[in-house]
Amino acid sequence: MGKILVEGVGEVQEYVDICDYAVGLSRIVGGPILPSERPGHALIEQWNPVGLVGIITAFNFPVAVYGWNNALALVCGDVCLWKGAPTTSLTSVAVTKIIAQVLEDNKLPGAICSLTCGGADIGNAIAKDERVGLVSFTGSTNVGKQVALKVQERFGRKLLELGGNNAIIVFEDADLNLVTPSVLFAAVGTAGQRCTTARRLFLHESIHDDIVQKLSKAYEQVRIGDPWESDTLCGPLHTKQAVEMFLSAIEQAKCEGGTVVCGGKVIDRPGNFVEPTIMTGLAHDSPIVHKETFAPILYILKFKTEEEAFAWNNEVKQGLSSSIFTKDLGRIFRWLGPKGSDCGIVNVNIPTSGAEIGGAFGGEKHTGGGRESGSDSWKHYMRRSTW
């Protein structure tokens, strides 16, 4: 899909890690024994498999996202039917062949983890089929909404991992040496094609100009090119349509008062290469700032107060990941509390991108409300009976 080699290796490692996690989890899945109000009785919570899990994944993580679902589904006693992205079907085939070989080596049918390739018609069939106990969908909010309605229509179970419009907030007391590399990694990594990509950067007015200058210099040094080369930091966008969306977003931002600080152009070479872009001058509630564009465009805004910055973070429809940079302990706990970030992933002094498998991954509002990977995410893949 175009990501640089080190990210591709990291994604495969994530699948390995979630398998380790799931093996440990398989020995501790259980429900509590509760006190019964009736003498001589026991009250027990039992968790059973949902049966068949339909897993629909996106192009940007063609290995790891399936791995999160697949490893947990298997230890919960489920079987899997995977529909990977049509544009990364060879990756889906390769992964499925590896899994099938492992299953068959252990005298189990390879079809426990089956694969189907295709487009929206296949996804539609999975969403509508009553035999599918859980539909796990990763993709855009627009398509996720359609999937959710079709699954709900048959009273099925759904797990949605949808869009993000993630903000990093930098306060005047932040360790500024952390800020530039963190923002660069979060905004430019995977060429801006992560659901956890930093798309909005809020800078306190006292440090705004300094950070913009430092970031601009860092952006100029980003090596863009062949993702197989070890010194490449930013590969291509996935499709020509993505390049068109990149250009369209920049034009819309200019119309809404934005200024290109650096980048903003398509690179004249074979492939879908674009320049990572910084824009300033936009209002926090500009329509383009509230829109998730799957490309390396960062909108930088200036704020005065903590209340203002927290409100701007929360005012978009998506609620996936969020970050602040500060040394103020009181502010950190306000950020983590009920009046702070409304996102599913709330970071302090680290960027928006990345996740740890031990914690539940997912977000609120138009991000879908689903949770994958760690914590008690396994409950999605099972049904509860109270005995």
Tab-separated table of C-alpha atoms in Angstrom:
chain	number	residue	atom	x	y	z
A	1	MET	CA	0.000	0.000	0.000
A	2	GLY	CA	3.028	2.286	-0.141
A	3	LYS	CA	4.147	2.612	3.482
A	4	ILE	CA	7.870	2.643	4.200
A	5	LEU	CA	9.624	-0.637	4.969
A	6	VAL	CA	10.129	-0.039	8.700
A	7	GLU	CA	6.388	0.621	9.111
A	8	GLY	CA	5.527	-2.528	7.172
A	9	VAL	CA	7.819	-4.602	9.402
A	10	GLY	CA	6.295	-2.933	12.459
A	11	GLU	CA	2.801	-3.833	11.308
A	12	VAL	CA	3.694	-7.519	10.957
A	13	GLN	CA	5.327	-7.402	14.404
A	14	GLU	CA	2.069	-6.011	15.776
A	15	TYR	CA	0.264	-9.130	14.538
A	16	VAL	CA	2.912	-11.303	16.215
A	17	ASP	CA	2.494	-9.336	19.462
A	18	ILE	CA	-1.306	-9.594	19.473
A	19	CYS	CA	-0.986	-13.358	18.988
A	20	ASP	CA	1.204	-13.493	22.118
A	21	TYR	CA	-1.323	-11.345	23.955
A	22	ALA	CA	-4.243	-13.536	22.830
A	23	VAL	CA	-2.525	-16.748	23.967
A	24	GLY	CA	-2.226	-15.308	27.467
A	25	LEU	CA	-5.783	-13.989	27.327
A	26	SER	CA	-7.088	-17.451	26.391
A	27	ARG	CA	-6.244	-18.690	29.902
A	28	ILE	CA	-8.047	-15.898	31.761
A	29	VAL	CA	-11.271	-15.287	29.802
A	30	GLY	CA	-14.052	-15.792	32.319
A	31	GLY	CA	-17.119	-14.385	33.994
A	32	PRO	CA	-17.615	-13.696	37.682
A	33	ILE	CA	-19.454	-15.860	40.191
A	34	LEU	CA	-21.850	-13.440	41.882
A	35	PRO	CA	-23.731	-13.675	45.178
A	36	SER	CA	-27.309	-14.852	44.604
A	37	GLU	CA	-30.147	-13.336	46.612
A	38	ARG	CA	-31.861	-16.764	46.611
A	39	PRO	CA	-30.674	-19.258	49.257
A	40	GLY	CA	-28.931	-22.321	47.857
A	41	HIS	CA	-28.422	-20.784	44.412
A	42	ALA	CA	-25.379	-19.614	42.455
A	43	LEU	CA	-25.257	-16.730	39.970
A	44	ILE	CA	-22.641	-17.086	37.230
A	45	GLU	CA	-21.718	-15.069	34.127
A	46	GLN	CA	-20.726	-17.314	31.228
A	47	TRP	CA	-19.161	-16.059	27.985
A	48	ASN	CA	-19.645	-18.079	24.785
A	49	PRO	CA	-18.381	-17.553	21.208
A	50	VAL	CA	-20.504	-15.467	18.817
A	51	GLY	CA	-19.640	-18.021	16.109
A	52	LEU	CA	-18.641	-16.387	12.814
A	53	VAL	CA	-16.834	-13.032	12.792
A	54	GLY	CA	-16.879	-11.071	9.530
A	55	ILE	CA	-13.795	-8.837	9.372
A	56	ILE	CA	-13.662	-5.997	6.832
A	57	THR	CA	-10.351	-4.115	6.843
A	58	ALA	CA	-8.904	-1.038	5.121
A	59	PHE	CA	-5.893	-0.579	2.835
A	60	ASN	CA	-3.753	1.421	5.263
A	61	PHE	CA	-3.106	-1.427	7.724
A	62	PRO	CA	-3.564	-4.531	5.555
A	63	VAL	CA	-2.007	-6.903	8.132
A	64	ALA	CA	-2.262	-5.551	11.697
A	65	VAL	CA	-5.959	-4.689	11.841
A	66	TYR	CA	-6.936	-8.171	10.709
A	67	GLY	CA	-4.492	-9.533	13.279
A	68	TRP	CA	-6.155	-7.639	16.141
A	69	ASN	CA	-9.503	-9.171	15.236
A	70	ASN	CA	-8.289	-12.594	14.163
A	71	ALA	CA	-6.160	-13.407	17.223
A	72	LEU	CA	-8.856	-12.409	19.713
A	73	ALA	CA	-11.651	-14.078	17.741
A	74	LEU	CA	-9.758	-17.385	17.679
A	75	VAL	CA	-9.116	-17.537	21.433
A	76	CYS	CA	-12.775	-16.637	22.002
A	77	GLY	CA	-13.733	-19.740	20.014
A	78	ASP	CA	-14.889	-17.983	16.830
A	79	VAL	CA	-14.124	-18.578	13.167
A	80	CYS	CA	-13.292	-15.730	10.776
A	81	LEU	CA	-14.298	-14.574	7.315
A	82	TRP	CA	-12.004	-11.774	6.137
A	83	LYS	CA	-12.623	-9.236	3.392
A	84	GLY	CA	-9.469	-7.170	3.019
A	85	ALA	CA	-9.278	-3.997	0.938
A	86	PRO	CA	-9.575	-4.747	-2.819
A	87	THR	CA	-6.354	-2.784	-3.474
A	88	THR	CA	-4.269	-4.885	-1.039
A	89	SER	CA	-5.647	-8.317	-1.908
A	90	LEU	CA	-2.211	-9.934	-2.373
A	91	THR	CA	-1.371	-9.080	1.243
A	92	SER	CA	-4.657	-10.679	2.355
A	93	VAL	CA	-3.890	-13.829	0.338
A	94	ALA	CA	-0.349	-14.069	1.753
A	95	VAL	CA	-1.516	-13.686	5.370
A	96	THR	CA	-4.346	-16.201	4.901
A	97	LYS	CA	-1.931	-18.777	3.438
A	98	ILE	CA	0.332	-18.447	6.491
A	99	ILE	CA	-2.597	-18.901	8.881
A	100	ALA	CA	-4.004	-21.860	6.931
A	101	GLN	CA	-0.621	-23.605	7.039
A	102	VAL	CA	-0.369	-23.164	10.823
A	103	LEU	CA	-3.914	-24.444	11.357
A	104	GLU	CA	-3.389	-27.466	9.108
A	105	ASP	CA	-0.052	-28.259	10.759
A	106	ASN	CA	-2.068	-28.486	13.988
A	107	LYS	CA	-4.719	-30.741	12.396
A	108	LEU	CA	-7.351	-28.010	12.145
A	109	PRO	CA	-9.139	-26.908	8.949
A	110	GLY	CA	-7.538	-23.932	7.232
A	111	ALA	CA	-11.062	-22.658	6.549
A	112	ILE	CA	-11.366	-21.611	10.217
A	113	CYS	CA	-9.840	-18.376	8.862
A	114	SER	CA	-11.367	-17.911	5.427
A	115	LEU	CA	-10.799	-15.099	2.947
A	116	THR	CA	-13.028	-13.479	0.371
A	117	CYS	CA	-11.785	-10.842	-2.072
A	118	GLY	CA	-13.996	-8.211	-3.620
A	119	GLY	CA	-15.559	-4.800	-3.316
A	120	ALA	CA	-18.605	-3.220	-1.727
A	121	ASP	CA	-20.930	-6.003	-2.864
A	122	ILE	CA	-19.033	-8.521	-0.709
A	123	GLY	CA	-18.972	-6.162	2.291
A	124	ASN	CA	-22.702	-5.612	1.839
A	125	ALA	CA	-23.339	-9.368	1.835
A	126	ILE	CA	-21.326	-9.823	5.058
A	127	ALA	CA	-23.225	-6.974	6.754
A	128	LYS	CA	-26.615	-8.409	5.815
A	129	ASP	CA	-25.963	-12.117	6.469
A	130	GLU	CA	-27.595	-13.337	9.687
A	131	ARG	CA	-25.016	-16.132	10.016
A	132	VAL	CA	-22.345	-13.526	10.773
A	133	GLY	CA	-22.421	-13.059	14.570
A	134	LEU	CA	-20.168	-10.001	14.613
A	135	VAL	CA	-19.205	-7.622	11.796
A	136	SER	CA	-15.926	-5.822	12.509
A	137	PHE	CA	-15.506	-2.950	10.049
A	138	THR	CA	-12.505	-0.633	9.669
A	139	GLY	CA	-12.790	2.192	7.154
A	140	SER	CA	-14.377	5.557	6.487
A	141	THR	CA	-17.173	7.002	8.596
A	142	ASN	CA	-19.496	7.225	5.562
A	143	VAL	CA	-19.176	3.534	4.672
A	144	GLY	CA	-19.185	2.540	8.352
A	145	LYS	CA	-22.539	4.256	8.817
A	146	GLN	CA	-24.008	2.165	5.974
A	147	VAL	CA	-22.548	-1.043	7.421
A	148	ALA	CA	-23.918	-0.195	10.878
A	149	LEU	CA	-27.438	0.348	9.560
A	150	LYS	CA	-27.448	-2.938	7.635
A	151	VAL	CA	-26.143	-4.917	10.613
A	152	GLN	CA	-28.567	-3.199	12.989
A	153	GLU	CA	-31.479	-3.946	10.660
A	154	ARG	CA	-31.002	-7.653	11.428
A	155	PHE	CA	-30.119	-6.946	15.093
A	156	GLY	CA	-26.570	-8.158	14.498
A	157	ARG	CA	-23.513	-7.112	16.437
A	158	LYS	CA	-21.016	-4.593	15.029
A	159	LEU	CA	-17.550	-3.277	15.879
A	160	LEU	CA	-16.720	-0.024	14.069
A	161	GLU	CA	-13.280	1.601	13.721
A	162	LEU	CA	-13.874	4.668	11.564
A	163	GLY	CA	-12.355	8.078	10.883
A	164	GLY	CA	-10.239	10.351	13.026
A	165	ASN	CA	-9.484	14.073	12.972
A	166	ASN	CA	-6.871	14.142	15.651
A	167	ALA	CA	-5.392	17.184	17.370
A	168	ILE	CA	-2.145	17.852	19.197
A	169	ILE	CA	-2.262	20.748	21.673
A	170	VAL	CA	1.054	22.360	22.683
A	171	PHE	CA	1.097	24.620	25.748
A	172	GLU	CA	3.664	27.283	26.568
A	173	ASP	CA	5.266	25.094	29.277
A	174	ALA	CA	5.801	22.070	27.001
A	175	ASP	CA	9.191	20.453	26.397
A	176	LEU	CA	9.632	21.936	22.929
A	177	ASN	CA	12.382	19.446	22.071
A	178	LEU	CA	9.712	16.712	22.136
A	179	VAL	CA	7.197	18.609	20.049
A	180	THR	CA	8.815	18.829	16.594
A	181	PRO	CA	9.733	15.136	16.146
A	182	SER	CA	6.409	14.044	17.665
A	183	VAL	CA	4.312	16.215	15.371
A	184	LEU	CA	6.399	15.254	12.341
A	185	PHE	CA	5.970	11.521	13.052
A	186	ALA	CA	2.241	11.865	13.714
A	187	ALA	CA	1.468	14.085	10.710
A	188	VAL	CA	3.789	12.667	8.026
A	189	GLY	CA	4.036	8.966	8.960
A	190	THR	CA	2.314	6.604	6.481
A	191	ALA	CA	1.961	9.740	4.293
A	192	GLY	CA	-0.895	10.912	6.513
A	193	GLN	CA	-2.899	7.745	5.817
A	194	ARG	CA	-3.530	6.635	9.395
A	195	CYS	CA	-6.783	7.014	11.282
A	196	THR	CA	-4.573	8.324	14.125
A	197	THR	CA	-2.676	10.851	11.964
A	198	ALA	CA	-2.348	14.332	13.509
A	199	ARG	CA	-4.349	16.657	11.253
A	200	ARG	CA	-4.782	19.640	13.603
A	201	LEU	CA	-2.039	21.305	15.658
A	202	PHE	CA	-3.053	23.878	18.271
A	203	LEU	CA	-0.152	26.042	19.479
A	204	HIS	CA	-0.253	28.504	22.349
A	205	GLU	CA	0.161	32.007	20.955
A	206	SER	CA	3.449	32.552	22.846
A	207	ILE	CA	5.216	29.662	21.069
A	208	HIS	CA	3.285	29.558	17.787
A	209	ASP	CA	5.803	31.267	15.497
A	210	ASP	CA	8.786	29.392	16.948
A	211	ILE	CA	7.174	25.959	16.476
A	212	VAL	CA	5.939	26.748	12.967
A	213	GLN	CA	9.477	27.758	11.988
A	214	LYS	CA	11.016	24.602	13.474
A	215	LEU	CA	8.409	22.354	11.882
A	216	SER	CA	8.878	23.977	8.478
A	217	LYS	CA	12.614	23.248	8.628
A	218	ALA	CA	11.911	19.639	9.666
A	219	TYR	CA	9.403	19.188	6.831
A	220	GLU	CA	11.961	20.412	4.295
A	221	GLN	CA	14.302	17.611	5.373
A	222	VAL	CA	11.743	14.798	4.991
A	223	ARG	CA	12.951	12.347	2.381
A	224	ILE	CA	10.053	11.386	0.096
A	225	GLY	CA	10.465	8.484	-2.289
A	226	ASP	CA	10.693	4.734	-2.804
A	227	PRO	CA	9.388	3.110	0.401
A	228	TRP	CA	11.863	0.220	-0.021
A	229	GLU	CA	14.814	2.583	0.536
A	230	SER	CA	15.882	2.683	4.185
A	231	ASP	CA	16.292	6.477	4.377
A	232	THR	CA	12.804	7.218	2.998
A	233	LEU	CA	10.482	8.716	5.618
A	234	CYS	CA	7.410	9.304	3.459
A	235	GLY	CA	6.162	7.049	0.678
A	236	PRO	CA	3.382	7.662	-1.856
A	237	LEU	CA	-0.327	8.066	-1.389
A	238	HIS	CA	-2.280	4.921	-2.108
A	239	THR	CA	-4.201	5.927	-5.258
A	240	LYS	CA	-4.552	8.693	-7.819
A	241	GLN	CA	-7.909	9.537	-6.209
A	242	ALA	CA	-6.039	10.221	-2.957
A	243	VAL	CA	-3.791	12.690	-4.811
A	244	GLU	CA	-6.876	14.454	-6.169
A	245	MET	CA	-8.349	14.657	-2.646
A	246	PHE	CA	-5.053	16.125	-1.402
A	247	LEU	CA	-5.125	18.881	-4.053
A	248	SER	CA	-8.819	19.536	-3.528
A	249	ALA	CA	-8.352	19.944	0.245
A	250	ILE	CA	-5.523	22.444	-0.238
A	251	GLU	CA	-7.590	24.496	-2.692
A	252	GLN	CA	-10.581	24.479	-0.318
A	253	ALA	CA	-8.339	25.514	2.578
A	254	LYS	CA	-6.981	28.439	0.550
A	255	CYS	CA	-10.540	29.531	-0.243
A	256	GLU	CA	-11.307	29.480	3.496
A	257	GLY	CA	-8.348	31.749	4.285
A	258	GLY	CA	-5.516	29.244	4.680
A	259	THR	CA	-1.890	29.841	3.699
A	260	VAL	CA	0.533	27.116	2.603
A	261	VAL	CA	3.645	27.374	4.798
A	262	CYS	CA	5.402	24.466	3.118
A	263	GLY	CA	4.554	21.667	0.706
A	264	GLY	CA	1.216	21.712	-1.073
A	265	LYS	CA	2.304	20.255	-4.394
A	266	VAL	CA	2.267	16.949	-6.255
A	267	ILE	CA	5.802	15.674	-6.913
A	268	ASP	CA	6.567	15.197	-10.596
A	269	ARG	CA	7.715	11.577	-10.649
A	270	PRO	CA	6.090	8.181	-11.247
A	271	GLY	CA	3.776	7.229	-8.384
A	272	ASN	CA	1.314	9.122	-6.205
A	273	PHE	CA	3.859	11.295	-4.418
A	274	VAL	CA	2.876	14.567	-2.748
A	275	GLU	CA	4.684	17.034	-0.519
A	276	PRO	CA	3.779	16.889	3.180
A	277	THR	CA	2.005	20.168	3.793
A	278	ILE	CA	1.614	22.708	6.616
A	279	MET	CA	-1.165	25.304	6.476
A	280	THR	CA	-1.872	28.252	8.789
A	281	GLY	CA	-4.408	31.072	8.888
A	282	LEU	CA	-7.562	28.949	9.110
A	283	ALA	CA	-10.256	29.256	11.750
A	284	HIS	CA	-10.669	26.369	14.185
A	285	ASP	CA	-14.195	25.753	12.861
A	286	SER	CA	-13.402	26.020	9.132
A	287	PRO	CA	-15.188	23.231	7.213
A	288	ILE	CA	-11.901	21.893	5.798
A	289	VAL	CA	-10.349	21.729	9.282
A	290	HIS	CA	-13.301	19.622	10.424
A	291	LYS	CA	-12.948	17.253	7.458
A	292	GLU	CA	-10.670	14.206	7.553
A	293	THR	CA	-8.487	14.233	4.416
A	294	PHE	CA	-6.441	11.031	4.184
A	295	ALA	CA	-3.214	12.776	3.172
A	296	PRO	CA	-0.262	14.560	4.865
A	297	ILE	CA	-1.879	17.969	5.474
A	298	LEU	CA	-1.457	19.626	8.878
A	299	TYR	CA	-3.575	22.641	9.882
A	300	ILE	CA	-1.863	24.808	12.531
A	301	LEU	CA	-3.988	27.109	14.715
A	302	LYS	CA	-3.124	29.596	17.460
A	303	PHE	CA	-4.941	29.509	20.818
A	304	LYS	CA	-4.952	31.618	24.010
A	305	THR	CA	-6.465	29.528	26.813
A	306	GLU	CA	-6.682	25.906	27.946
A	307	GLU	CA	-10.497	25.967	27.802
A	308	GLU	CA	-10.368	27.158	24.213
A	309	ALA	CA	-7.906	24.444	23.134
A	310	PHE	CA	-9.829	21.627	24.847
A	311	ALA	CA	-13.075	22.846	23.256
A	312	TRP	CA	-11.482	22.937	19.789
A	313	ASN	CA	-10.188	19.400	20.256
A	314	ASN	CA	-13.699	18.161	21.051
A	315	GLU	CA	-15.728	20.146	18.517
A	316	VAL	CA	-15.100	17.851	15.517
A	317	LYS	CA	-17.416	14.912	14.831
A	318	GLN	CA	-14.662	12.300	15.142
A	319	GLY	CA	-13.263	11.188	18.495
A	320	LEU	CA	-10.333	8.824	18.016
A	321	SER	CA	-6.986	10.131	19.293
A	322	SER	CA	-5.755	13.325	20.984
A	323	SER	CA	-2.576	14.674	22.589
A	324	ILE	CA	-1.353	17.503	24.776
A	325	PHE	CA	2.209	18.589	25.466
A	326	THR	CA	2.618	20.193	28.896
A	327	LYS	CA	4.431	19.829	32.227
A	328	ASP	CA	1.479	21.105	34.289
A	329	LEU	CA	0.139	18.198	36.380
A	330	GLY	CA	-3.161	19.911	37.066
A	331	ARG	CA	-3.720	20.450	33.347
A	332	ILE	CA	-2.808	16.816	32.616
A	333	PHE	CA	-5.504	15.557	34.991
A	334	ARG	CA	-8.058	18.034	33.609
A	335	TRP	CA	-7.225	16.720	30.115
A	336	LEU	CA	-7.755	13.120	31.246
A	337	GLY	CA	-10.966	13.964	33.120
A	338	PRO	CA	-14.600	14.447	32.087
A	339	LYS	CA	-14.035	18.032	30.908
A	340	GLY	CA	-10.914	17.123	28.921
A	341	SER	CA	-10.534	15.105	25.730
A	342	ASP	CA	-13.637	13.285	24.506
A	343	CYS	CA	-11.563	10.833	22.444
A	344	GLY	CA	-11.059	7.105	22.958
A	345	ILE	CA	-7.269	7.563	23.050
A	346	VAL	CA	-5.949	10.392	25.234
A	347	ASN	CA	-2.189	11.069	25.182
A	348	VAL	CA	0.172	13.235	27.209
A	349	ASN	CA	3.594	14.248	25.825
A	350	ILE	CA	3.427	11.668	23.045
A	351	PRO	CA	1.822	12.039	19.578
A	352	THR	CA	-1.621	10.891	18.442
A	353	SER	CA	-0.424	8.009	16.301
A	354	GLY	CA	0.478	4.567	17.515
A	355	ALA	CA	-1.155	2.351	20.107
A	356	GLU	CA	-0.234	-0.355	22.588
A	357	ILE	CA	-1.861	-3.746	22.227
A	358	GLY	CA	-2.557	-4.006	25.971
A	359	GLY	CA	-5.013	-1.104	25.812
A	360	ALA	CA	-8.334	-0.991	23.992
A	361	PHE	CA	-7.995	0.795	20.639
A	362	GLY	CA	-10.886	2.850	19.273
A	363	GLY	CA	-12.837	6.047	19.549
A	364	GLU	CA	-16.101	7.825	20.248
A	365	LYS	CA	-18.715	9.771	18.240
A	366	HIS	CA	-18.310	9.346	14.452
A	367	THR	CA	-15.262	7.128	15.024
A	368	GLY	CA	-17.835	4.433	15.776
A	369	GLY	CA	-17.407	3.534	19.431
A	370	GLY	CA	-15.681	0.193	18.768
A	371	ARG	CA	-12.686	-1.173	20.661
A	372	GLU	CA	-10.093	-3.639	19.372
A	373	SER	CA	-6.934	-5.262	20.713
A	374	GLY	CA	-6.402	-5.157	24.492
A	375	SER	CA	-8.240	-4.571	27.779
A	376	ASP	CA	-11.738	-6.118	27.648
A	377	SER	CA	-12.125	-5.846	23.853
A	378	TRP	CA	-12.482	-9.645	23.779
A	379	LYS	CA	-16.079	-9.187	24.966
A	380	HIS	CA	-17.051	-8.005	21.459
A	381	TYR	CA	-16.255	-11.483	20.165
A	382	MET	CA	-18.368	-13.352	22.712
A	383	ARG	CA	-21.948	-13.350	23.981
A	384	ARG	CA	-22.839	-13.247	27.652
A	385	SER	CA	-25.213	-15.591	29.472
A	386	THR	CA	-26.234	-15.080	33.086
A	387	TRP	CA	-26.777	-18.460	34.765
